[in-house]
Amino acid sequence: LIDRPPSAEALELIRRAAAANNQSPYYPQVAQGYIALRQRDFATAAQKLSRPHRDLYNISATRNEHLSELLPYLALAYARSGNVGEAEKLVKEHLVNIGADSDYLIARALLDGTAGDHDSARVLLRRAYFRLPQLRTRTFFPGYILLEACEWLLEATRDERYR
């Protein structure tokens, strides 16, 4: 999904793969949310990413693992769709129940950078780099999520320090 333009064709590939394997709605929902995010349809992205994120969050809390890779994307979608309060609540809940893992640090950096606190965002992104998890069961490469956060912040703020 990340190696091609966000499109209906890319989503159809995900749907066919899920149907051929376990028929889980997880990957199609993530694909729909990610495509909406890339197309700047932030309200749809938040809606589509919400349930898969909640599933990962619950698994993370139950297993005491760091699997909430959709947190940065969902926080960004909420913030950019005008629901900053929901984004803040989501990020704070993650910190309290799971901790300051790379997903939290990237999400927090996205919110801080969007709000104009670029020094904080840069420190958080650097810390996130040193806490990136192994790929294991993740849908997105952890380093890709970090780089994409830098791109989102550079695009939104034109602050060259995110390069």
PDB file of C-alpha atoms in Angstrom:
ATOM      1  CA  LEU A   1       0.000   0.000   0.000  1.00  0.00           C
ATOM      2  CA  ILE A   2       2.838   2.406   0.730  1.00  0.00           C
ATOM      3  CA  ASP A   3       4.677   1.538  -2.475  1.00  0.00           C
ATOM      4  CA  ARG A   4       1.934   2.814  -4.796  1.00  0.00           C
ATOM      5  CA  PRO A   5      -0.315   5.836  -5.130  1.00  0.00           C
ATOM      6  CA  PRO A   6      -3.351   5.864  -2.829  1.00  0.00           C
ATOM      7  CA  SER A   7      -6.128   4.623  -5.078  1.00  0.00           C
ATOM      8  CA  ALA A   8      -9.140   2.374  -5.452  1.00  0.00           C
ATOM      9  CA  GLU A   9      -6.885  -0.158  -7.214  1.00  0.00           C
ATOM     10  CA  ALA A  10      -4.534  -0.326  -4.239  1.00  0.00           C
ATOM     11  CA  LEU A  11      -7.487  -0.830  -1.918  1.00  0.00           C
ATOM     12  CA  GLU A  12      -8.836  -3.600  -4.131  1.00  0.00           C
ATOM     13  CA  LEU A  13      -5.494  -5.427  -3.902  1.00  0.00           C
ATOM     14  CA  ILE A  14      -5.767  -5.354  -0.114  1.00  0.00           C
ATOM     15  CA  ARG A  15      -9.363  -6.550  -0.188  1.00  0.00           C
ATOM     16  CA  ARG A  16      -8.490  -9.480  -2.465  1.00  0.00           C
ATOM     17  CA  ALA A  17      -5.545 -10.487  -0.287  1.00  0.00           C
ATOM     18  CA  ALA A  18      -7.687 -10.359   2.870  1.00  0.00           C
ATOM     19  CA  ALA A  19     -10.475 -12.358   1.206  1.00  0.00           C
ATOM     20  CA  ALA A  20      -8.012 -15.012   0.063  1.00  0.00           C
ATOM     21  CA  ASN A  21      -6.454 -15.339   3.512  1.00  0.00           C
ATOM     22  CA  ASN A  22      -8.478 -14.807   6.670  1.00  0.00           C
ATOM     23  CA  GLN A  23     -11.310 -12.514   5.524  1.00  0.00           C
ATOM     24  CA  SER A  24     -10.554 -10.116   8.357  1.00  0.00           C
ATOM     25  CA  PRO A  25     -11.825  -6.550   7.923  1.00  0.00           C
ATOM     26  CA  TYR A  26      -8.657  -5.225   9.611  1.00  0.00           C
ATOM     27  CA  TYR A  27      -6.429  -4.727   6.559  1.00  0.00           C
ATOM     28  CA  PRO A  28      -9.135  -3.289   4.285  1.00  0.00           C
ATOM     29  CA  GLN A  29     -10.073  -0.809   7.042  1.00  0.00           C
ATOM     30  CA  VAL A  30      -6.445   0.193   7.526  1.00  0.00           C
ATOM     31  CA  ALA A  31      -6.041   0.564   3.758  1.00  0.00           C
ATOM     32  CA  GLN A  32      -9.169   2.708   3.470  1.00  0.00           C
ATOM     33  CA  GLY A  33      -8.005   4.914   6.322  1.00  0.00           C
ATOM     34  CA  TYR A  34      -4.476   5.261   5.014  1.00  0.00           C
ATOM     35  CA  ILE A  35      -5.677   6.056   1.497  1.00  0.00           C
ATOM     36  CA  ALA A  36      -8.054   8.692   2.892  1.00  0.00           C
ATOM     37  CA  LEU A  37      -5.191  10.163   4.926  1.00  0.00           C
ATOM     38  CA  ARG A  38      -2.929  10.356   1.865  1.00  0.00           C
ATOM     39  CA  GLN A  39      -5.769  11.961  -0.103  1.00  0.00           C
ATOM     40  CA  ARG A  40      -6.199  14.563   2.668  1.00  0.00           C
ATOM     41  CA  ASP A  41      -9.689  13.300   3.595  1.00  0.00           C
ATOM     42  CA  PHE A  42      -8.908  13.470   7.298  1.00  0.00           C
ATOM     43  CA  ALA A  43     -12.436  12.908   8.633  1.00  0.00           C
ATOM     44  CA  THR A  44     -12.769   9.663   6.665  1.00  0.00           C
ATOM     45  CA  ALA A  45      -9.267   8.616   7.699  1.00  0.00           C
ATOM     46  CA  ALA A  46     -10.167   9.088  11.366  1.00  0.00           C
ATOM     47  CA  GLN A  47     -13.355   7.096  10.948  1.00  0.00           C
ATOM     48  CA  LYS A  48     -11.662   4.205   9.122  1.00  0.00           C
ATOM     49  CA  LEU A  49      -8.556   4.033  11.336  1.00  0.00           C
ATOM     50  CA  SER A  50     -10.418   4.278  14.624  1.00  0.00           C
ATOM     51  CA  ARG A  51     -11.488   0.634  14.995  1.00  0.00           C
ATOM     52  CA  PRO A  52      -8.214  -0.956  13.821  1.00  0.00           C
ATOM     53  CA  HIS A  53      -6.341   1.393  16.155  1.00  0.00           C
ATOM     54  CA  ARG A  54      -8.598   0.446  19.061  1.00  0.00           C
ATOM     55  CA  ASP A  55      -7.962  -3.247  18.337  1.00  0.00           C
ATOM     56  CA  LEU A  56      -4.176  -2.716  18.347  1.00  0.00           C
ATOM     57  CA  TYR A  57      -4.384  -0.540  21.435  1.00  0.00           C
ATOM     58  CA  ASN A  58      -6.303  -3.208  23.347  1.00  0.00           C
ATOM     59  CA  ILE A  59      -3.875  -5.930  22.278  1.00  0.00           C
ATOM     60  CA  SER A  60      -0.945  -3.701  23.275  1.00  0.00           C
ATOM     61  CA  ALA A  61      -2.406  -3.009  26.713  1.00  0.00           C
ATOM     62  CA  THR A  62      -3.345  -6.655  27.297  1.00  0.00           C
ATOM     63  CA  ARG A  63      -0.017  -8.122  26.190  1.00  0.00           C
ATOM     64  CA  ASN A  64       2.119  -5.257  27.471  1.00  0.00           C
ATOM     65  CA  GLU A  65       3.563  -4.840  23.973  1.00  0.00           C
ATOM     66  CA  HIS A  66       3.967  -1.834  21.704  1.00  0.00           C
ATOM     67  CA  LEU A  67       1.742  -2.516  18.702  1.00  0.00           C
ATOM     68  CA  SER A  68      -0.239   0.718  18.296  1.00  0.00           C
ATOM     69  CA  GLU A  69       1.351   1.696  15.007  1.00  0.00           C
ATOM     70  CA  LEU A  70      -1.771   3.507  13.810  1.00  0.00           C
ATOM     71  CA  LEU A  71      -1.675   6.033  16.674  1.00  0.00           C
ATOM     72  CA  PRO A  72       0.335   8.669  14.751  1.00  0.00           C
ATOM     73  CA  TYR A  73      -1.928   8.398  11.706  1.00  0.00           C
ATOM     74  CA  LEU A  74      -5.123   8.531  13.759  1.00  0.00           C
ATOM     75  CA  ALA A  75      -3.909  11.456  15.886  1.00  0.00           C
ATOM     76  CA  LEU A  76      -2.999  13.353  12.720  1.00  0.00           C
ATOM     77  CA  ALA A  77      -6.376  12.546  11.125  1.00  0.00           C
ATOM     78  CA  TYR A  78      -8.269  13.779  14.184  1.00  0.00           C
ATOM     79  CA  ALA A  79      -6.175  16.943  14.454  1.00  0.00           C
ATOM     80  CA  ARG A  80      -6.415  17.813  10.764  1.00  0.00           C
ATOM     81  CA  SER A  81     -10.162  17.181  10.711  1.00  0.00           C
ATOM     82  CA  GLY A  82     -10.585  19.771  13.465  1.00  0.00           C
ATOM     83  CA  ASN A  83     -10.919  17.352  16.364  1.00  0.00           C
ATOM     84  CA  VAL A  84      -7.730  18.209  18.254  1.00  0.00           C
ATOM     85  CA  GLY A  85      -9.385  17.368  21.570  1.00  0.00           C
ATOM     86  CA  GLU A  86      -9.952  13.774  20.471  1.00  0.00           C
ATOM     87  CA  ALA A  87      -6.361  13.551  19.215  1.00  0.00           C
ATOM     88  CA  GLU A  88      -5.031  14.823  22.550  1.00  0.00           C
ATOM     89  CA  LYS A  89      -7.238  12.403  24.476  1.00  0.00           C
ATOM     90  CA  LEU A  90      -6.055   9.482  22.347  1.00  0.00           C
ATOM     91  CA  VAL A  91      -2.373  10.329  22.777  1.00  0.00           C
ATOM     92  CA  LYS A  92      -2.713  10.931  26.513  1.00  0.00           C
ATOM     93  CA  GLU A  93      -4.532   7.601  26.961  1.00  0.00           C
ATOM     94  CA  HIS A  94      -1.717   5.842  25.118  1.00  0.00           C
ATOM     95  CA  LEU A  95       0.944   7.415  27.326  1.00  0.00           C
ATOM     96  CA  VAL A  96      -0.871   6.433  30.532  1.00  0.00           C
ATOM     97  CA  ASN A  97      -1.678   2.848  29.533  1.00  0.00           C
ATOM     98  CA  ILE A  98       1.123   1.833  27.172  1.00  0.00           C
ATOM     99  CA  GLY A  99       3.929   4.341  27.670  1.00  0.00           C
ATOM    100  CA  ALA A 100       6.233   6.605  25.706  1.00  0.00           C
ATOM    101  CA  ASP A 101       7.025   4.229  22.854  1.00  0.00           C
ATOM    102  CA  SER A 102       7.870   5.396  19.339  1.00  0.00           C
ATOM    103  CA  ASP A 103       4.185   5.456  18.332  1.00  0.00           C
ATOM    104  CA  TYR A 104       3.404   7.840  21.185  1.00  0.00           C
ATOM    105  CA  LEU A 105       6.452  10.010  20.495  1.00  0.00           C
ATOM    106  CA  ILE A 106       5.613  10.370  16.801  1.00  0.00           C
ATOM    107  CA  ALA A 107       1.954  11.140  17.510  1.00  0.00           C
ATOM    108  CA  ARG A 108       2.913  13.691  20.163  1.00  0.00           C
ATOM    109  CA  ALA A 109       5.422  15.269  17.741  1.00  0.00           C
ATOM    110  CA  LEU A 110       2.737  15.572  15.072  1.00  0.00           C
ATOM    111  CA  LEU A 111       0.425  17.359  17.486  1.00  0.00           C
ATOM    112  CA  ASP A 112       3.136  19.599  18.924  1.00  0.00           C
ATOM    113  CA  GLY A 113       4.565  20.484  15.518  1.00  0.00           C
ATOM    114  CA  THR A 114       1.143  21.232  14.061  1.00  0.00           C
ATOM    115  CA  ALA A 115       0.485  23.503  17.054  1.00  0.00           C
ATOM    116  CA  GLY A 116       3.717  25.393  16.383  1.00  0.00           C
ATOM    117  CA  ASP A 117       5.968  23.877  19.062  1.00  0.00           C
ATOM    118  CA  HIS A 118       8.683  22.824  16.625  1.00  0.00           C
ATOM    119  CA  ASP A 119      11.445  22.456  19.201  1.00  0.00           C
ATOM    120  CA  SER A 120       9.389  19.913  21.139  1.00  0.00           C
ATOM    121  CA  ALA A 121       8.370  18.096  17.958  1.00  0.00           C
ATOM    122  CA  ARG A 122      11.986  17.772  16.802  1.00  0.00           C
ATOM    123  CA  VAL A 123      13.109  16.378  20.168  1.00  0.00           C
ATOM    124  CA  LEU A 124      10.230  13.882  20.170  1.00  0.00           C
ATOM    125  CA  LEU A 125      10.988  12.732  16.622  1.00  0.00           C
ATOM    126  CA  ARG A 126      14.633  12.202  17.503  1.00  0.00           C
ATOM    127  CA  ARG A 127      13.677  10.185  20.592  1.00  0.00           C
ATOM    128  CA  ALA A 128      11.240   8.161  18.479  1.00  0.00           C
ATOM    129  CA  TYR A 129      14.051   7.248  16.095  1.00  0.00           C
ATOM    130  CA  PHE A 130      15.966   5.585  18.931  1.00  0.00           C
ATOM    131  CA  ARG A 131      12.857   3.716  20.083  1.00  0.00           C
ATOM    132  CA  LEU A 132      11.679   2.333  16.759  1.00  0.00           C
ATOM    133  CA  PRO A 133      10.465  -1.246  17.203  1.00  0.00           C
ATOM    134  CA  GLN A 134      11.261  -4.215  15.018  1.00  0.00           C
ATOM    135  CA  LEU A 135       8.888  -4.856  12.134  1.00  0.00           C
ATOM    136  CA  ARG A 136       7.580  -8.213  13.402  1.00  0.00           C
ATOM    137  CA  THR A 137       3.768  -8.009  13.088  1.00  0.00           C
ATOM    138  CA  ARG A 138       3.489  -4.378  12.061  1.00  0.00           C
ATOM    139  CA  THR A 139       1.638  -3.368   8.921  1.00  0.00           C
ATOM    140  CA  PHE A 140       3.866  -0.343   8.235  1.00  0.00           C
ATOM    141  CA  PHE A 141       7.636  -0.176   8.567  1.00  0.00           C
ATOM    142  CA  PRO A 142       8.278   1.792  11.789  1.00  0.00           C
ATOM    143  CA  GLY A 143      10.922   3.964  10.135  1.00  0.00           C
ATOM    144  CA  TYR A 144       8.508   4.798   7.348  1.00  0.00           C
ATOM    145  CA  ILE A 145       5.950   6.109   9.843  1.00  0.00           C
ATOM    146  CA  LEU A 146       8.643   8.337  11.365  1.00  0.00           C
ATOM    147  CA  LEU A 147       9.764   9.670   7.992  1.00  0.00           C
ATOM    148  CA  GLU A 148       6.205  10.251   6.894  1.00  0.00           C
ATOM    149  CA  ALA A 149       5.548  12.250  10.073  1.00  0.00           C
ATOM    150  CA  CYS A 150       8.494  14.484   9.176  1.00  0.00           C
ATOM    151  CA  GLU A 151       7.048  14.934   5.687  1.00  0.00           C
ATOM    152  CA  TRP A 152       3.611  15.833   7.072  1.00  0.00           C
ATOM    153  CA  LEU A 153       5.152  18.412   9.388  1.00  0.00           C
ATOM    154  CA  LEU A 154       7.395  19.864   6.687  1.00  0.00           C
ATOM    155  CA  GLU A 155       4.448  20.184   4.334  1.00  0.00           C
ATOM    156  CA  ALA A 156       2.169  21.730   6.966  1.00  0.00           C
ATOM    157  CA  THR A 157       4.671  24.172   8.459  1.00  0.00           C
ATOM    158  CA  ARG A 158       7.309  24.728   5.755  1.00  0.00           C
ATOM    159  CA  ASP A 159       9.827  24.501   8.608  1.00  0.00           C
ATOM    160  CA  GLU A 160      13.021  23.159   7.037  1.00  0.00           C
ATOM    161  CA  ARG A 161      14.155  21.601  10.315  1.00  0.00           C
ATOM    162  CA  TYR A 162      11.834  18.649   9.548  1.00  0.00           C
ATOM    163  CA  ARG A 163      13.848  17.755   6.447  1.00  0.00           C
TER     164      ARG A 163
END
